[in-house]
PDB file of C-alpha atoms in Angstrom:
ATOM      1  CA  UNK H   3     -33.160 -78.679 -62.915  1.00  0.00           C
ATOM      2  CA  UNK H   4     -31.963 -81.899 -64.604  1.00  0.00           C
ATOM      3  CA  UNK H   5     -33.493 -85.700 -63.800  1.00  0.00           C
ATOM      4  CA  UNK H   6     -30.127 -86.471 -62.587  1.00  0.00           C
ATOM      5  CA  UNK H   7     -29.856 -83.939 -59.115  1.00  0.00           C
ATOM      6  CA  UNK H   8     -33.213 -85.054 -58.369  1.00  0.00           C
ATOM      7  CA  UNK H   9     -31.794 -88.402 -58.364  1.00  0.00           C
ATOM      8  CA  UNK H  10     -28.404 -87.961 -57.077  1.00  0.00           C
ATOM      9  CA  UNK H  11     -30.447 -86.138 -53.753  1.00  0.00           C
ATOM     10  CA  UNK H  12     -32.831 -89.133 -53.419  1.00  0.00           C
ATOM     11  CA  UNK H  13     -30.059 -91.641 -53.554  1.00  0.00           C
ATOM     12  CA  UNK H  14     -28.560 -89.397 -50.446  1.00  0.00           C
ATOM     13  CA  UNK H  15     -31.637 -89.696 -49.029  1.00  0.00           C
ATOM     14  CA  UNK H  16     -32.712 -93.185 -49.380  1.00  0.00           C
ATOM     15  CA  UNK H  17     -28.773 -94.638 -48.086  1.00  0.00           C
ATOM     16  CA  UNK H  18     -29.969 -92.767 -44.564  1.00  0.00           C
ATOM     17  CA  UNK H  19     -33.828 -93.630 -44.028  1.00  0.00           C
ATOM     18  CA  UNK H  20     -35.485 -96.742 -43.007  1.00  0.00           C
ATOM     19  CA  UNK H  21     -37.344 -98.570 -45.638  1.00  0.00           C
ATOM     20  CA  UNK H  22     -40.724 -97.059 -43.845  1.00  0.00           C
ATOM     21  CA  UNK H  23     -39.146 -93.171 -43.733  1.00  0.00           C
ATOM     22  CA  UNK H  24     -38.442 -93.642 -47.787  1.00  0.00           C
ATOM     23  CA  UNK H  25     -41.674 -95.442 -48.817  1.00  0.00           C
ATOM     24  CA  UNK H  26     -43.432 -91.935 -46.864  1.00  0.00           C
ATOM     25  CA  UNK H  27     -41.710 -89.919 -48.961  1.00  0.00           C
ATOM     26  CA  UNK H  28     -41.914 -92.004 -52.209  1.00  0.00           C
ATOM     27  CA  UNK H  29     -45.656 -91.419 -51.398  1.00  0.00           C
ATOM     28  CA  UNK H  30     -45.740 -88.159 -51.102  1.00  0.00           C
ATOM     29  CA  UNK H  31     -43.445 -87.199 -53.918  1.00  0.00           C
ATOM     30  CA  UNK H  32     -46.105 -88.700 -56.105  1.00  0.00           C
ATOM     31  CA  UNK H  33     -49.020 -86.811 -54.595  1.00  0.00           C
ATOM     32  CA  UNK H  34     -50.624 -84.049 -54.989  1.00  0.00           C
ATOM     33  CA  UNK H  35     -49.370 -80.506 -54.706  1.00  0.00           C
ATOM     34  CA  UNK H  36     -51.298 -80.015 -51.589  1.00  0.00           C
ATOM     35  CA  UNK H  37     -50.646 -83.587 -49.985  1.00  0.00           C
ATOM     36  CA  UNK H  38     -46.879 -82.673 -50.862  1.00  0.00           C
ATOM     37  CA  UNK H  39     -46.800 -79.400 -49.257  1.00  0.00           C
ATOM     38  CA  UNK H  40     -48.366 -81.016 -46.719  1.00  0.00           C
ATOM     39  CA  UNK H  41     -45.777 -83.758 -46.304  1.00  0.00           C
ATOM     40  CA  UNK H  42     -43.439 -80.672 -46.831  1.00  0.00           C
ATOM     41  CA  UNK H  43     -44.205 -78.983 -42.696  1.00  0.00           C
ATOM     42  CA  UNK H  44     -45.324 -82.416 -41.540  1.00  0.00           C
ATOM     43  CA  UNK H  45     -41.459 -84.565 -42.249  1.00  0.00           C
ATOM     44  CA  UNK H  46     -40.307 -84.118 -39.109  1.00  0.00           C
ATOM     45  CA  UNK H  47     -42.923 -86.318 -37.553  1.00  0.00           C
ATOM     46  CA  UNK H  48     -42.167 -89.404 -40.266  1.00  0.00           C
ATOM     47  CA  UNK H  49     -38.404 -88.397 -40.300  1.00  0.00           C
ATOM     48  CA  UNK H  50     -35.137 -89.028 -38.160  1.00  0.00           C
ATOM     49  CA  UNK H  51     -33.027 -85.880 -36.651  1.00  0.00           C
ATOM     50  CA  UNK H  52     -29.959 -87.598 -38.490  1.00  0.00           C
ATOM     51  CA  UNK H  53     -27.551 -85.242 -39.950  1.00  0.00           C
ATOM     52  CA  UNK H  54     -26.082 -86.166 -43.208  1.00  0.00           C
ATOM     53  CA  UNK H  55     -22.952 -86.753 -44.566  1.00  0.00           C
ATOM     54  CA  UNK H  56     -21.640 -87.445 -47.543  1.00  0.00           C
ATOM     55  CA  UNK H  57     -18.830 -88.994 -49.702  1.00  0.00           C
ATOM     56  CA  UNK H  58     -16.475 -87.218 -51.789  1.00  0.00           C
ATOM     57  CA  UNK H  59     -18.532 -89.202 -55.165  1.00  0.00           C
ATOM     58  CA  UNK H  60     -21.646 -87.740 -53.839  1.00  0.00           C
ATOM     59  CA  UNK H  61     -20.351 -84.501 -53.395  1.00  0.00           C
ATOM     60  CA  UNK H  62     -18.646 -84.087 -56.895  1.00  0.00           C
ATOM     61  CA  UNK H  63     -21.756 -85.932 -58.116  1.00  0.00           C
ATOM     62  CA  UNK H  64     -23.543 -82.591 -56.931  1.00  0.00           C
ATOM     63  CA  UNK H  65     -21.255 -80.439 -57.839  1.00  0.00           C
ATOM     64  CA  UNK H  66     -20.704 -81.630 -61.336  1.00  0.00           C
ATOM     65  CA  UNK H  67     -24.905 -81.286 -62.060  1.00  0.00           C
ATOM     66  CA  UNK H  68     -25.700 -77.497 -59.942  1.00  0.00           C
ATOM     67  CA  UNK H  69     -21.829 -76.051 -59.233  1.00  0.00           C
ATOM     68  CA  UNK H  70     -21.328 -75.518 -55.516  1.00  0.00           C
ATOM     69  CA  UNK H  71     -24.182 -76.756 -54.235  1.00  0.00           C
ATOM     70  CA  UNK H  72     -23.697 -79.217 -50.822  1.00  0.00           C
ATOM     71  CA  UNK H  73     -26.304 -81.341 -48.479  1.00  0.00           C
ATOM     72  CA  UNK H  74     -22.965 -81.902 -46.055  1.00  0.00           C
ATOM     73  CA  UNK H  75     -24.248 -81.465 -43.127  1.00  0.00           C
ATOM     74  CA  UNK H  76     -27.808 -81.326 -43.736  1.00  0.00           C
ATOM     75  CA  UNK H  77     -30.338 -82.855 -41.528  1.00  0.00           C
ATOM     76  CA  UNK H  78     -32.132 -85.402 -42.960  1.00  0.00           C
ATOM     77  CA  UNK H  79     -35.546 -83.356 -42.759  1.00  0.00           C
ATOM     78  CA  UNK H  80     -33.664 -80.631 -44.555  1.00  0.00           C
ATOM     79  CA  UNK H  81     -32.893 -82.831 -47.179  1.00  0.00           C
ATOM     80  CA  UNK H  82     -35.917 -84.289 -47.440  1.00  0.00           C
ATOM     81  CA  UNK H  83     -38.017 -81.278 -47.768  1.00  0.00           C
ATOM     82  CA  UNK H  84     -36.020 -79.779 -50.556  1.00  0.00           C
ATOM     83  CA  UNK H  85     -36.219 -83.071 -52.631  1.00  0.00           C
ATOM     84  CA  UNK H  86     -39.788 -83.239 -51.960  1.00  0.00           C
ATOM     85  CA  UNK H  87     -39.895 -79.612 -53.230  1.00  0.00           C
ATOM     86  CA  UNK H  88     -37.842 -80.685 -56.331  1.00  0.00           C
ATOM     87  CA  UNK H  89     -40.971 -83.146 -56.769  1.00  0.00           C
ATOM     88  CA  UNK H  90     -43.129 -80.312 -57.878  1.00  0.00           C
ATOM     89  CA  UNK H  91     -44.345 -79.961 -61.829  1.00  0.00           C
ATOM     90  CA  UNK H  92     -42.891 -76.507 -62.900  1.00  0.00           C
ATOM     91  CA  UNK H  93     -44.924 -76.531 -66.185  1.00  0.00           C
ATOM     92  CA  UNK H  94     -47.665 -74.514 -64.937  1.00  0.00           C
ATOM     93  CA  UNK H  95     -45.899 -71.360 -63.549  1.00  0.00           C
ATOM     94  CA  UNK H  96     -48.887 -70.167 -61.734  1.00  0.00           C
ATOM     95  CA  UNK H  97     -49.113 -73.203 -60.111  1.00  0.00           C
ATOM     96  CA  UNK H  98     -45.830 -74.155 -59.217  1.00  0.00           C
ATOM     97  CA  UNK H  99     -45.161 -70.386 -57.811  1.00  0.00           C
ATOM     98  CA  UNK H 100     -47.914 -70.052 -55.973  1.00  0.00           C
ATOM     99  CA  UNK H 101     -47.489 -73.348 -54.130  1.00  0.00           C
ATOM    100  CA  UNK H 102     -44.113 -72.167 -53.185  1.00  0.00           C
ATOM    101  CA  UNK H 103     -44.810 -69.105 -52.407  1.00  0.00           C
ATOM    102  CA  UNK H 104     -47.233 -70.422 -49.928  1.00  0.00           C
ATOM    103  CA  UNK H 105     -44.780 -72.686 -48.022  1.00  0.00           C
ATOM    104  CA  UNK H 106     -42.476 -68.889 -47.382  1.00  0.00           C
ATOM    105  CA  UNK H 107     -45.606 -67.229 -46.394  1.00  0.00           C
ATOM    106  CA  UNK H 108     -46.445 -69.679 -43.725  1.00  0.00           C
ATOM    107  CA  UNK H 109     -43.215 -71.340 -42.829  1.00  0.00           C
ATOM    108  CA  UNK H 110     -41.243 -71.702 -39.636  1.00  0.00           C
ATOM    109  CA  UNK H 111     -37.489 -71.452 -38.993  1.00  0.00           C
ATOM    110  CA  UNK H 112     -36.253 -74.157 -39.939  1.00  0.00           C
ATOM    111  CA  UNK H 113     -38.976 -74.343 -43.036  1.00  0.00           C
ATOM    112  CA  UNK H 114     -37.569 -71.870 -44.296  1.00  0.00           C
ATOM    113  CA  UNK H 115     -33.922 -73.072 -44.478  1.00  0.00           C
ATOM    114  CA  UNK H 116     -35.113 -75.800 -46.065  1.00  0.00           C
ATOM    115  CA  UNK H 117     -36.999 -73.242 -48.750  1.00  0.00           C
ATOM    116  CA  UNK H 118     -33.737 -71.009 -49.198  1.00  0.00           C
ATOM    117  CA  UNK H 119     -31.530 -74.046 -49.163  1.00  0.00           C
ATOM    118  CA  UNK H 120     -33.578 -75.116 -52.387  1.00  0.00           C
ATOM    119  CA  UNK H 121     -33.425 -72.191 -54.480  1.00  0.00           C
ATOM    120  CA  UNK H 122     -30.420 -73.473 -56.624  1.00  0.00           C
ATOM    121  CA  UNK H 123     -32.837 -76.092 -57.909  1.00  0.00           C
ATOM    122  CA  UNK H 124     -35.915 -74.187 -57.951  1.00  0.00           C
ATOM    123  CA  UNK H 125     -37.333 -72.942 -61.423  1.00  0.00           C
ATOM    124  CA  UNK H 126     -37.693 -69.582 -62.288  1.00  0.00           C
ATOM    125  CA  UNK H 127     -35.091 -68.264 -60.275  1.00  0.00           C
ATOM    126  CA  UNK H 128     -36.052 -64.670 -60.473  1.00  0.00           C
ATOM    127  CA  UNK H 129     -39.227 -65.214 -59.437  1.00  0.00           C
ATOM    128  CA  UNK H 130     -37.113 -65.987 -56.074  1.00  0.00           C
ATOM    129  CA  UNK H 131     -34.919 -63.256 -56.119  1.00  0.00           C
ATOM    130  CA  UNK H 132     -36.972 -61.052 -53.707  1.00  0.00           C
ATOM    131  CA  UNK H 133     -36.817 -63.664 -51.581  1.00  0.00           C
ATOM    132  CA  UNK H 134     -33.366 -64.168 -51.435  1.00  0.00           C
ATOM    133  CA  UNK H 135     -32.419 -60.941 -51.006  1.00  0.00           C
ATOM    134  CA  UNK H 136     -34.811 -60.780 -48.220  1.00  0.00           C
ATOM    135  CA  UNK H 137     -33.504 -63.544 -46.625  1.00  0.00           C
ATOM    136  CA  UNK H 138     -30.109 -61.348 -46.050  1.00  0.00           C
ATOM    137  CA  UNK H 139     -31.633 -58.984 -43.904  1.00  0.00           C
ATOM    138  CA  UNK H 140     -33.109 -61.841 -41.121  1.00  0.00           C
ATOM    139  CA  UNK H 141     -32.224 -61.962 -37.768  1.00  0.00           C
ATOM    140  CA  UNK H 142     -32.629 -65.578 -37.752  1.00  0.00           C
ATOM    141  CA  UNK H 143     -29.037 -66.788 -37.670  1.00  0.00           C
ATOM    142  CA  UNK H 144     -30.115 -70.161 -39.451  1.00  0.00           C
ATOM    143  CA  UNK H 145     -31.942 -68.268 -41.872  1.00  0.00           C
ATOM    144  CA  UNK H 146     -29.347 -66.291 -42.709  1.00  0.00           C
ATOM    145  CA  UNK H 147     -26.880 -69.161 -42.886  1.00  0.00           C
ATOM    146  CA  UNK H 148     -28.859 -70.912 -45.138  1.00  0.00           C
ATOM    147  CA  UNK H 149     -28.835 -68.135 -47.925  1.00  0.00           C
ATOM    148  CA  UNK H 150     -25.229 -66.792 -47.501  1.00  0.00           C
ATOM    149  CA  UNK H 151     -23.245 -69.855 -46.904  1.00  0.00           C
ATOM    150  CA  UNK H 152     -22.737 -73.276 -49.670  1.00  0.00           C
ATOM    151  CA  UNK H 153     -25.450 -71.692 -51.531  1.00  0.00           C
ATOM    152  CA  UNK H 154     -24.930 -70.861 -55.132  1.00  0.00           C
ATOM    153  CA  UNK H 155     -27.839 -69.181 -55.788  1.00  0.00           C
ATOM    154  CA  UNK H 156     -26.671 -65.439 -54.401  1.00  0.00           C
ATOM    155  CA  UNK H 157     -23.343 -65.477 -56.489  1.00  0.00           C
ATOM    156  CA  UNK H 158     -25.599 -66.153 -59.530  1.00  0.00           C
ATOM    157  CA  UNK H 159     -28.431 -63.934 -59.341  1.00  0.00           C
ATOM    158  CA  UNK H 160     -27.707 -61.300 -56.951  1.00  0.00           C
ATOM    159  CA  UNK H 161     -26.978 -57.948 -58.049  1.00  0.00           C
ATOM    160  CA  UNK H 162     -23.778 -56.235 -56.632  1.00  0.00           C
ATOM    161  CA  UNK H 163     -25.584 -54.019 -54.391  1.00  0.00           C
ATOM    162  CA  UNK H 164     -27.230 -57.269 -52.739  1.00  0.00           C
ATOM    163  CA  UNK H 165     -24.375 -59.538 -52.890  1.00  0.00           C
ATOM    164  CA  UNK H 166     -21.787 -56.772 -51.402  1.00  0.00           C
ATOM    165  CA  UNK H 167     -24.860 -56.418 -48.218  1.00  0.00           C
ATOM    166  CA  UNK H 168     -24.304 -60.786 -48.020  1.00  0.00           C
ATOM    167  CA  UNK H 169     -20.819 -60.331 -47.782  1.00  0.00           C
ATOM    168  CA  UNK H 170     -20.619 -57.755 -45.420  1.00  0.00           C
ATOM    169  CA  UNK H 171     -23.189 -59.042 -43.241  1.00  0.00           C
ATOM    170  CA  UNK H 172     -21.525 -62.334 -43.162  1.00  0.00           C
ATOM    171  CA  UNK H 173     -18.486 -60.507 -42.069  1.00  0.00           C
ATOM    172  CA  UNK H 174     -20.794 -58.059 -39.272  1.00  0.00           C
ATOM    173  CA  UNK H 175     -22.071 -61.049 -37.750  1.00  0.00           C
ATOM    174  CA  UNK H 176     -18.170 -63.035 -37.491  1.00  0.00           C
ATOM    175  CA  UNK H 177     -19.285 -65.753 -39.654  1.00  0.00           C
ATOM    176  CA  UNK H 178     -16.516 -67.423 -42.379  1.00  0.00           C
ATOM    177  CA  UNK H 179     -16.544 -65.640 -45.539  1.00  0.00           C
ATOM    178  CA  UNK H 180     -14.654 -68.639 -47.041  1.00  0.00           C
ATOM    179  CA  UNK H 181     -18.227 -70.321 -46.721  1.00  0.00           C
ATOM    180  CA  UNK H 182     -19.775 -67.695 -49.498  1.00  0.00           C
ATOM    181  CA  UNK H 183     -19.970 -69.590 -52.903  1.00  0.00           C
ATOM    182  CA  UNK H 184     -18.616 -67.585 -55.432  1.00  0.00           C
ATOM    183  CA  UNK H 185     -16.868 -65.033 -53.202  1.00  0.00           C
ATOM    184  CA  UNK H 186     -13.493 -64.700 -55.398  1.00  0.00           C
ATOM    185  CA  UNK H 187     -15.529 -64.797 -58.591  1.00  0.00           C
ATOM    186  CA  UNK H 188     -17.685 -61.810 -57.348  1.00  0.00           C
ATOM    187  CA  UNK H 189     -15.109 -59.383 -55.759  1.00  0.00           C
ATOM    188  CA  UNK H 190     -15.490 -56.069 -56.880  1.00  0.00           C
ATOM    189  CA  UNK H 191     -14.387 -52.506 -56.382  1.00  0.00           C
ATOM    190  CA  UNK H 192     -16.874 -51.145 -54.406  1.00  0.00           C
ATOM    191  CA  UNK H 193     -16.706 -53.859 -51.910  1.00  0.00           C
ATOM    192  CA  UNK H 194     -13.048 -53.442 -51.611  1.00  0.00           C
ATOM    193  CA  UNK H 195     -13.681 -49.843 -50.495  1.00  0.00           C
ATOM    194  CA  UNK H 196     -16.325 -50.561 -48.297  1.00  0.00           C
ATOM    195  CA  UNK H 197     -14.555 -52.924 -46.859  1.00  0.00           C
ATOM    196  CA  UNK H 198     -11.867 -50.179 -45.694  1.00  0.00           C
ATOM    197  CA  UNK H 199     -14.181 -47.845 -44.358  1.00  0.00           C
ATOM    198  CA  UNK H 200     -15.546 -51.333 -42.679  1.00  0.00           C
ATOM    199  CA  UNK H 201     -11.906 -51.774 -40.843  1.00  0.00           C
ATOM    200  CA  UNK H 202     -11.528 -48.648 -39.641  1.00  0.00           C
ATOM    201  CA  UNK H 203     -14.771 -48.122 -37.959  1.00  0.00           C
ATOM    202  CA  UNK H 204     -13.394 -51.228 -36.242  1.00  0.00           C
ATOM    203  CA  UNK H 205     -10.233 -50.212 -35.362  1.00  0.00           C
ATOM    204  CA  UNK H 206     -11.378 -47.099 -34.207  1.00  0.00           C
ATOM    205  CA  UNK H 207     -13.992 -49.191 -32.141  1.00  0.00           C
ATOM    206  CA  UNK H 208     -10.293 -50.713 -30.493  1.00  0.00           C
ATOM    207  CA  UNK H 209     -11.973 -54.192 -32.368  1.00  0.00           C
ATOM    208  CA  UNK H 210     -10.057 -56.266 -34.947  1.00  0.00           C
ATOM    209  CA  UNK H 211     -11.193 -57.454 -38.772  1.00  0.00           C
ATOM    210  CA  UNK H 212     -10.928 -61.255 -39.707  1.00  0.00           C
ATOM    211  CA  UNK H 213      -7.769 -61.508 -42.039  1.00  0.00           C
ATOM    212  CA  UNK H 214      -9.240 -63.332 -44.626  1.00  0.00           C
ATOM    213  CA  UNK H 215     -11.669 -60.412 -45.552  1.00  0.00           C
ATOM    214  CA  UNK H 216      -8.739 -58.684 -47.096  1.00  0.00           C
ATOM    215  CA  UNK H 217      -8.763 -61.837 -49.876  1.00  0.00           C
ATOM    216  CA  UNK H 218     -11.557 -59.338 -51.230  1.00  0.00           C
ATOM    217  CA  UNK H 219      -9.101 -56.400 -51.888  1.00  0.00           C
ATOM    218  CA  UNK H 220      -6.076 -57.947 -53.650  1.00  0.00           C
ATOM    219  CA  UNK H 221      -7.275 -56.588 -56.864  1.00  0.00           C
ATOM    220  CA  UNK H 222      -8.322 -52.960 -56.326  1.00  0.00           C
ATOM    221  CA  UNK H 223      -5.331 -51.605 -54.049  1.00  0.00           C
ATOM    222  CA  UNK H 224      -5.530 -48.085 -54.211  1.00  0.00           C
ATOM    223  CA  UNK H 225      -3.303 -45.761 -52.324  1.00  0.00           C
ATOM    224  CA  UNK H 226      -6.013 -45.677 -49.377  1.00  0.00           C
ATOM    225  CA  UNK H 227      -6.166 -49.488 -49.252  1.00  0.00           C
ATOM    226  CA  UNK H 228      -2.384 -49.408 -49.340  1.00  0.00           C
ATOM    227  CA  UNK H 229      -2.464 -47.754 -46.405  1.00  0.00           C
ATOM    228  CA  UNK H 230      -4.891 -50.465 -45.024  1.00  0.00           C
ATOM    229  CA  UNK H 231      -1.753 -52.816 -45.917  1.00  0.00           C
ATOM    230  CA  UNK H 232       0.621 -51.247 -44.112  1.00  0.00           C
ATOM    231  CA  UNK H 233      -1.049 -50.775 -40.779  1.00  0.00           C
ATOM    232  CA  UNK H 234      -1.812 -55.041 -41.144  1.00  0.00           C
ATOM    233  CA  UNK H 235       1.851 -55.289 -42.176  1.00  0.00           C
ATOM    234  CA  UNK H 236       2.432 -53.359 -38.634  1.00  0.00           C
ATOM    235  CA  UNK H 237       0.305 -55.508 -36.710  1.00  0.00           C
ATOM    236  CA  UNK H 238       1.138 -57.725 -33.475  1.00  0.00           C
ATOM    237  CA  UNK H 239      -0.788 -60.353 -34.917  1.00  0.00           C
ATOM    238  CA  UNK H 240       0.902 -63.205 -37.928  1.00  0.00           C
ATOM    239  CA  UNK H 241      -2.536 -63.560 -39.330  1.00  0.00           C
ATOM    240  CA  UNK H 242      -2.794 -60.024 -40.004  1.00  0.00           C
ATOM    241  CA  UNK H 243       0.480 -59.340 -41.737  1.00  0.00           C
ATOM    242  CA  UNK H 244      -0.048 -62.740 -43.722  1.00  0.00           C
ATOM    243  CA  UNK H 245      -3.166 -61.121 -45.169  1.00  0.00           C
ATOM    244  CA  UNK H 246      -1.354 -58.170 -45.933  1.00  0.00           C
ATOM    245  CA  UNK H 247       1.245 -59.757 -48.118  1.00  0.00           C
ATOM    246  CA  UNK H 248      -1.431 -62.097 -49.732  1.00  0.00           C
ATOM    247  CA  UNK H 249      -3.366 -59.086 -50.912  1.00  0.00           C
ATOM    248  CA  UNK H 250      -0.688 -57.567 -52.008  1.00  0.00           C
ATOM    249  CA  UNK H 251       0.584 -60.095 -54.101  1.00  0.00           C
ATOM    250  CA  UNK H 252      -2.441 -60.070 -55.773  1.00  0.00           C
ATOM    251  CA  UNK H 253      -2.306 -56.328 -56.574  1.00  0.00           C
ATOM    252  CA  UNK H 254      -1.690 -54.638 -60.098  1.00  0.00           C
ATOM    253  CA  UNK H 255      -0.254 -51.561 -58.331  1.00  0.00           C
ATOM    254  CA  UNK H 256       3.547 -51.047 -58.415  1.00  0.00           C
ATOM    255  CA  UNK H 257       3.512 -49.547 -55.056  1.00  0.00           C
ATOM    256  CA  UNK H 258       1.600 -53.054 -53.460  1.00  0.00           C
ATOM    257  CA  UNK H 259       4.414 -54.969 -54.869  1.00  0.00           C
ATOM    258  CA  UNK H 260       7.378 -52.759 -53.435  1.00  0.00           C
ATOM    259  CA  UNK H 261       5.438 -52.665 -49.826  1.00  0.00           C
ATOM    260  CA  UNK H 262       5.602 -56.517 -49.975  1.00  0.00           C
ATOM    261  CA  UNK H 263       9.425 -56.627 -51.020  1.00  0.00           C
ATOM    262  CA  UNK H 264      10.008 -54.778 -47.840  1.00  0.00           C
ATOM    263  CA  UNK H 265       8.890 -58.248 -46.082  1.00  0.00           C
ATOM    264  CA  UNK H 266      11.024 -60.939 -47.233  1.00  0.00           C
ATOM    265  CA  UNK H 267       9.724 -63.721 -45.587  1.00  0.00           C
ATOM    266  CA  UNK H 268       6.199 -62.983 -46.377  1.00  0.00           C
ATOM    267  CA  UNK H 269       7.284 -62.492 -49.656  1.00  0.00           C
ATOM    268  CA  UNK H 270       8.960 -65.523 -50.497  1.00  0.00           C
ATOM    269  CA  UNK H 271       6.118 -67.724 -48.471  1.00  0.00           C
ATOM    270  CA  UNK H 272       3.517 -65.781 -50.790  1.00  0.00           C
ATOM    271  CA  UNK H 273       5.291 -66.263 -54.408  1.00  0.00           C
ATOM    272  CA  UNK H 274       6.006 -70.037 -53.660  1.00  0.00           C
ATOM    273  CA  UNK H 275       2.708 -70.423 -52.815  1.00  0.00           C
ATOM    274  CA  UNK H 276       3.586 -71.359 -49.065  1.00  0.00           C
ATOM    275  CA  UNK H 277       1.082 -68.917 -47.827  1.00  0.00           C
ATOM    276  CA  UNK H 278      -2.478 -69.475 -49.211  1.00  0.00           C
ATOM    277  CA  UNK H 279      -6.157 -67.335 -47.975  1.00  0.00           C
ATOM    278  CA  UNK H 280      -6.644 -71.306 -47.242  1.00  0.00           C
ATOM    279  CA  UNK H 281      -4.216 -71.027 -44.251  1.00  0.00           C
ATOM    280  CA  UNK H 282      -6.346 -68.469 -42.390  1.00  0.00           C
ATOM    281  CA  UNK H 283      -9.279 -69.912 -42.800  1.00  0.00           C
ATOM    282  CA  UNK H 284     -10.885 -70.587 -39.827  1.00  0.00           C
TER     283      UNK H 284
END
């Protein structure tokens, strides 16, 4: 983690404290690990419930030193306790672990969003892997948030076995996909088609899919999927035959691109670039 996130995140900080909230932490980022930690559970008693927001500079500031990684939206005690984490000497590995691992073995909720929200700046990034993946499988809806959505770190390290389970939980639980860092980069096969067994459990069910999942089968139409197409290119509802056509005119396979030429419209709105995934976003 470069100098220059560490002090990108404070200058967030310090633009929305009071002089006496960012001398407190000042302190404590100079302290020791244990006084740190400390300050680390105890920030919400020295800090505002402000939520943060930030400019477009700070945001491609970010961007531009750890690739899609956001504070919009933060609360300032979120923010807070990762930069305090980012405070931390990572040149004794023991150390530095250990202390961490110590805040996730006794943290609460919203401790631990703050934890998960800092692995992209974290060293030794595999040594949070477990972690992470763990994180997936929590019932705790901010938890869960705070792993699978504006966080880089699962598109980086995860396997595709555990980022496939992200996406499709994120999709279980109705949450936007679009959300998922890295979501077109990591598409695969094996999501696509699990994707399709996915829908029709649903449909079966008499319940509907999101049409922006389908922005994760474009690529690996097969004729099953292609029959996935047509039943969304039969539906009542726009947003479902607009995903149809989008995947499809993403697809290798002859056959996708003669299905779409049946639909002129959605054609034309999909090769002029009309018709986006952005548009059914939601």
């Amino acid at each position: 983690m470069s100098d220059i996130i560490k002090q990108k995140i404070w200058e967030i900080i310090a633009s929305n404290t009071s002089a006496e909230e960012a001398g407190w932490l000042q302190q404590k980022g100079i302290s020791a690990p244990i006084d740190l930690m400390t300050a680390f559970v105890a920030a919400p008693r020295f800090l505002s419930k402000k939520i943060i927001h930030t400019s477009d500079t700070d945001k491609a500031a970010l961007d531009l030193e750890v690739p899609g990684f956001s504070v919009e939206g933060w609360s300032l005690v979120r923010l807070s306790r990762v930069w305090l984490l980012t405070q931390l000497d990572p040149s004794d590995k023991e150390a530095y672990t250990k202390n961490i691992e110590t805040l996730f073995d006794t943290a609460e909720m919203n401790e631990l969003v703050a934890l998960y929200s800092a692995l992209p700046l974290l060293s030794y990034p595999d040594q949070w892997l477990f972690r992470a993946t763990d994180a997936v499988r929590s019932n705790m809806g901010f938890v869960f948030d705070a792993i699978a959505l504006h966080n880089p770190f699962p598109a980086k390290y995860f396997s595709e076995l555990a980022w496939n389970q992200l996406v499709l939980k994120t999709i279980f639980n109705d949450k936007p996909i679009h959300f998922i860092e890295g979501l077109g980069s990591r598409s695969n096969e094996k999501l696509a088609v699990t994707l399709s067994d996915f829908a029709h459990e649903r449909w079966a069910a008499g319940r509907s899919v999101p049409a922006q999942v389908w922005r994760l089968t474009g690529k690996y139409l097969n004729t099953a999927l292609l029959a996935d197409m047509q039943h969304l290119f039969d539906s009542e509802k726009e947003e479902d035959r607009q995903a149809a056509a989008l995947a499809c005119g993403e697809a290798t396979l002859p056959a996708a691109n003669y299905l779409l030429a049946k639909y002129t419209d959605l054609e034309k709105s999909v090769k002029s670039g009309a018709l986006t995934w952005a548009d059914l976003e939601h």
